[in-house]
Short mmCIF file of C-alpha atoms in Angstrom, two decimals:
data_model
loop_
_atom_site.label_atom_id
_atom_site.label_comp_id
_atom_site.label_asym_id
_atom_site.label_seq_id
_atom_site.Cartn_x
_atom_site.Cartn_y
_atom_site.Cartn_z
CA MET A 1 0.00 0.00 0.00
CA LYS A 2 1.29 3.43 -0.92
CA ASP A 3 2.14 5.72 1.98
CA THR A 4 -0.03 8.57 0.77
CA VAL A 5 -3.23 10.24 1.94
CA SER A 6 -5.72 11.00 -0.81
CA VAL A 7 -7.91 14.05 -1.22
CA ARG A 8 -10.91 11.74 -1.15
CA ARG A 9 -9.95 10.46 2.29
CA VAL A 10 -9.68 13.98 3.69
CA GLN A 11 -13.02 14.88 2.10
CA ALA A 12 -14.59 11.94 3.92
CA ASP A 13 -13.15 13.18 7.23
CA VAL A 14 -14.44 16.68 6.58
CA ARG A 15 -17.92 15.18 6.14
CA ARG A 16 -17.52 13.32 9.44
CA ILE A 17 -16.62 16.58 11.19
CA LEU A 18 -19.67 18.33 9.72
CA ARG A 19 -22.29 15.67 10.44
CA PRO A 20 -22.54 16.21 14.24
CA VAL A 21 -23.29 19.91 13.70
CA GLY A 22 -25.93 19.35 11.01
CA GLU A 23 -28.73 20.54 13.29
CA GLU A 24 -27.03 23.86 14.01
CA LEU A 25 -26.33 24.37 10.30
CA ALA A 26 -29.93 23.58 9.42
CA ARG A 27 -31.17 26.33 11.75
CA SER A 28 -29.45 28.77 9.40
CA GLY A 29 -30.79 27.06 6.30
CA LEU A 30 -27.46 25.45 5.47
CA THR A 31 -27.55 21.82 4.38
CA LEU A 32 -24.63 19.45 4.89
CA ALA A 33 -24.09 19.44 1.13
CA ALA A 34 -23.85 23.25 1.14
CA ALA A 35 -21.44 23.14 4.09
CA GLN A 36 -19.27 20.70 2.18
CA GLU A 37 -19.19 23.15 -0.72
CA LEU A 38 -18.07 25.90 1.67
CA THR A 39 -15.21 23.69 2.83
CA ALA A 40 -14.26 22.41 -0.64
CA ASP A 41 -10.75 23.91 -0.43
CA VAL A 42 -10.02 22.41 2.99
CA PRO A 43 -8.68 18.99 1.87
CA LEU A 44 -5.90 20.46 -0.26
CA ARG A 45 -4.88 22.84 2.53
CA VAL A 46 -4.92 19.98 5.02
CA LEU A 47 -2.67 17.88 2.82
CA GLU A 48 -0.22 20.80 2.64
CA ASP A 49 -0.23 20.85 6.46
CA LEU A 50 0.26 17.10 6.59
CA TYR A 51 3.25 16.98 4.28
CA ALA A 52 4.83 19.96 6.08
CA LEU A 53 4.48 18.03 9.35
CA VAL A 54 6.03 14.90 7.88
CA ALA A 55 8.92 16.87 6.41
CA ARG A 56 9.72 18.74 9.63
CA ASP A 57 9.02 16.27 12.44
CA PRO A 58 11.43 13.32 12.61
CA ALA A 59 9.00 11.44 14.85
CA ALA A 60 6.51 11.30 11.97
CA ARG A 61 8.71 8.58 10.48
CA SER A 62 8.49 10.14 7.00
CA SER A 63 5.01 8.62 6.76
CA PRO A 64 1.98 10.75 5.83
CA VAL A 65 -0.37 7.87 6.66
CA TYR A 66 1.19 7.35 10.11
CA ALA A 67 0.94 11.07 10.94
CA TYR A 68 -2.58 11.42 9.55
CA GLU A 69 -3.92 8.46 11.49
CA SER A 70 -2.21 9.04 14.82
CA TYR A 71 -1.40 12.74 15.42
CA LEU A 72 -4.21 14.35 17.39
CA SER A 73 -2.54 17.76 17.13
CA PHE A 74 -2.80 17.44 13.35
CA ARG A 75 -6.46 16.51 13.71
CA ALA A 76 -7.00 19.70 15.68
CA LEU A 77 -5.63 21.68 12.73
CA LEU A 78 -7.87 19.76 10.33
CA ALA A 79 -10.90 20.57 12.48
CA HIS A 80 -9.86 24.21 12.61
CA ARG A 81 -9.66 24.43 8.81
CA VAL A 82 -13.30 23.30 8.68
CA ALA A 83 -14.49 25.50 11.55
CA HIS A 84 -12.74 28.55 10.14
CA GLU A 85 -14.50 28.28 6.78
CA LEU A 86 -17.88 28.06 8.51
CA HIS A 87 -17.07 31.00 10.77
CA ARG A 88 -15.88 33.12 7.84
CA PHE A 89 -19.07 32.37 5.92
CA ALA A 90 -21.27 33.27 8.89
CA VAL A 91 -19.49 36.57 9.53
CA ALA A 92 -19.33 37.60 5.87
CA LEU A 93 -23.04 37.05 5.27
CA ALA A 94 -24.23 38.09 8.73
CA GLN A 95 -25.82 34.69 9.29
CA ASP A 96 -27.67 33.97 12.49
CA ARG A 97 -26.00 32.06 15.28
CA GLY A 98 -26.52 28.58 13.86
CA VAL A 99 -23.38 28.50 11.71
CA LEU A 100 -21.32 30.28 14.36
CA VAL A 101 -22.41 27.74 16.94
CA ALA A 102 -21.53 24.91 14.55
CA ALA A 103 -18.04 26.32 14.04
CA ARG A 104 -17.53 26.71 17.77
CA ARG A 105 -18.76 23.20 18.50
CA ILE A 106 -16.21 21.80 16.06
CA ALA A 107 -13.47 23.81 17.81
CA GLU A 108 -14.62 22.63 21.22
CA TRP A 109 -14.69 19.00 20.07
CA ALA A 110 -11.12 19.33 18.77
CA LYS A 111 -10.01 20.88 22.08
CA ARG A 112 -11.51 18.01 24.04
CA GLU A 113 -9.93 15.39 21.80
CA SER A 114 -6.47 16.93 21.36
CA GLY A 115 -5.87 19.53 24.07
CA VAL A 116 -5.37 22.16 21.36
CA GLU A 117 -7.77 25.12 21.48
CA ILE A 118 -8.07 27.26 18.34
CA HIS A 119 -10.76 29.91 18.00
CA PRO A 120 -12.63 29.44 14.69
CA ALA A 121 -11.89 33.04 13.71
CA ALA A 122 -8.11 32.66 14.00
CA VAL A 123 -6.29 32.76 10.67
CA ILE A 124 -3.57 30.15 10.17
CA GLY A 125 -1.47 30.24 7.03
CA SER A 126 -0.44 27.43 4.72
CA ARG A 127 1.76 24.48 5.70
CA ALA A 128 1.24 24.99 9.42
CA VAL A 129 2.62 22.49 11.92
CA ILE A 130 1.33 22.06 15.46
CA ASP A 131 3.57 19.41 17.00
CA HIS A 132 2.53 17.73 20.27
CA GLY A 133 0.27 20.73 20.83
CA TYR A 134 -1.30 19.86 24.18
CA GLY A 135 -2.16 23.05 26.08
CA THR A 136 -1.77 25.27 23.03
CA VAL A 137 -4.31 28.12 22.81
CA ILE A 138 -4.74 30.34 19.75
CA GLY A 139 -7.06 33.31 20.29
CA GLU A 140 -9.76 34.85 18.15
CA GLN A 141 -7.76 37.65 16.50
CA VAL A 142 -4.53 35.73 16.01
CA ARG A 143 -3.04 35.81 12.52
CA ILE A 144 -0.33 33.25 11.76
CA GLY A 145 1.65 33.36 8.52
CA SER A 146 2.77 30.50 6.30
CA ASP A 147 5.25 27.73 7.15
CA CYS A 148 5.06 28.25 10.93
CA TYR A 149 5.84 25.61 13.55
CA LEU A 150 4.30 25.55 17.04
CA LEU A 151 5.03 23.12 19.84
CA GLN A 152 3.07 22.30 23.00
CA ASN A 153 1.64 24.75 25.52
CA VAL A 154 1.99 27.75 23.23
CA VAL A 155 -0.42 30.54 24.17
CA LEU A 156 -1.19 33.27 21.68
CA GLY A 157 -3.60 35.34 23.69
CA SER A 158 -4.74 38.59 25.20
CA ARG A 159 -2.68 40.54 27.71
CA SER A 160 -5.50 40.92 30.23
CA ILE A 161 -9.07 39.96 31.04
CA ARG A 162 -11.51 42.54 29.76
CA SER A 163 -14.66 43.20 31.72
CA GLY A 164 -16.99 44.87 29.25
CA PRO A 165 -17.73 45.61 25.56
CA ALA A 166 -16.20 49.08 25.83
CA GLN A 167 -12.83 47.38 26.37
CA TRP A 168 -13.16 45.02 23.39
CA VAL A 169 -12.31 47.64 20.77
CA GLY A 170 -9.03 47.14 18.91
CA ARG A 171 -6.69 44.23 18.42
CA ARG A 172 -6.16 41.98 21.43
CA HIS A 173 -4.08 39.14 20.05
CA PRO A 174 -0.71 38.60 18.33
CA ARG A 175 0.19 38.51 14.68
CA ILE A 176 2.82 35.98 13.70
CA GLY A 177 4.85 36.33 10.49
CA ASP A 178 5.95 33.68 8.02
CA ARG A 179 8.40 30.88 8.87
CA VAL A 180 8.22 31.52 12.61
CA GLU A 181 9.14 28.72 15.03
CA ILE A 182 7.67 28.80 18.53
CA ALA A 183 8.98 26.26 21.04
CA GLY A 184 7.15 24.74 24.00
CA ASN A 185 5.83 26.70 26.97
CA VAL A 186 5.91 30.04 25.15
CA SER A 187 3.33 32.78 25.73
CA VAL A 188 2.81 35.71 23.38
CA PHE A 189 0.36 38.21 24.85
CA GLY A 190 -1.39 41.24 23.44
CA PRO A 191 -1.46 43.06 20.08
CA VAL A 192 2.20 42.36 19.34
CA THR A 193 3.75 41.46 15.99
CA ILE A 194 6.33 38.71 15.56
CA GLY A 195 8.25 39.33 12.36
CA ASP A 196 9.09 36.80 9.67
CA ASP A 197 11.75 34.14 10.27
CA CYS A 198 11.80 34.52 14.07
CA ARG A 199 12.58 31.73 16.49
CA ILE A 200 11.14 31.89 19.99
CA GLU A 201 12.76 29.43 22.37
CA SER A 202 11.06 27.55 25.17
CA GLY A 203 9.79 29.35 28.23
CA ALA A 204 9.72 32.84 26.73
CA ARG A 205 7.00 35.33 27.58
CA VAL A 206 6.70 37.95 24.83
CA THR A 207 4.69 41.16 25.26
CA THR A 208 6.43 43.50 22.79
CA ASP A 209 7.04 43.39 19.05
CA VAL A 210 9.87 41.19 17.80
CA PRO A 211 11.73 42.28 14.62
CA ALA A 212 12.01 39.91 11.69
CA GLY A 213 14.86 37.43 11.86
CA SER A 214 15.19 37.59 15.66
CA ARG A 215 15.85 34.83 18.13
CA VAL A 216 14.06 35.16 21.48
CA ARG A 217 15.43 33.22 24.42
CA VAL A 218 15.06 33.24 28.19
CA VAL A 219 18.13 34.59 30.01
CA SER A 220 16.93 34.29 33.60
CA VAL A 221 15.69 31.43 35.73
CA LEU A 222 14.56 30.75 39.26
CA GLN A 223 16.30 27.79 40.84
CA VAL A 224 14.31 25.83 43.38
CA THR A 225 16.29 24.26 46.24
CA CYS A 226 15.37 22.52 49.47
CA CYS A 227 15.81 25.83 51.26
CA GLY A 228 13.53 27.86 49.01
CA VAL A 229 13.87 29.84 45.82
CA ARG A 230 16.91 31.85 44.83
CA GLU A 231 17.50 34.03 41.82
CA VAL A 232 20.13 32.97 39.29
CA GLU A 233 21.63 35.50 36.90
CA HIS A 234 18.37 37.42 36.88
CA ALA A 235 18.13 39.70 33.86
CA ALA A 236 15.43 40.68 31.41
CA ASP A 237 12.58 38.26 30.75
CA ARG A 238 13.92 37.73 27.26
CA ALA A 239 16.75 38.72 24.96
CA LEU A 240 16.79 39.34 21.24
#
């Protein structure tokens, strides 16, 4: 058997994702067949994601079939591609809540199954890789460029909790350029911009813009001993 994943197979999985939200779609007058038309471009985009994952993750064993069948973080991205198309349709045509609820239910299902939470409105560019992924959260206004790589427990979120609609005006979430690599346990908070070709190493907390081509790394730690906590070479939270 060839180690390839066909478009037809991805199309079948897209249909499986859509079926449980058929009732919500129907409330807005959208049949499952129409929803499949809305998501017609998803399989090709998903295959781009899949082959990017296989090319960049040694643990994928150079096998598209192995990664497709076993990587829950990849499945979260597949579900997001579907949810995003529904959400975009609902917003563009000012549909009632049925389609929005369907998109959110798909996102919530993917979060429960994979531990990866992606808001349906978030924009994720081509050939994205979410590796491991557990604990990763991608907020509503996040924009991620092409060829980006995210590991586990990456949070792309808001800088603070907002208490009322008057505080919701403006951008709350990060924008990530092309070819950005974000390692595990990284948080990027607020309306910051990460330039193209940046690498953010594990444990960093980023709250200001990062110029293109930069490397962000933690230069301070807290060392825990039996006698308590002591500071070791404490400097800035990050260095460029």
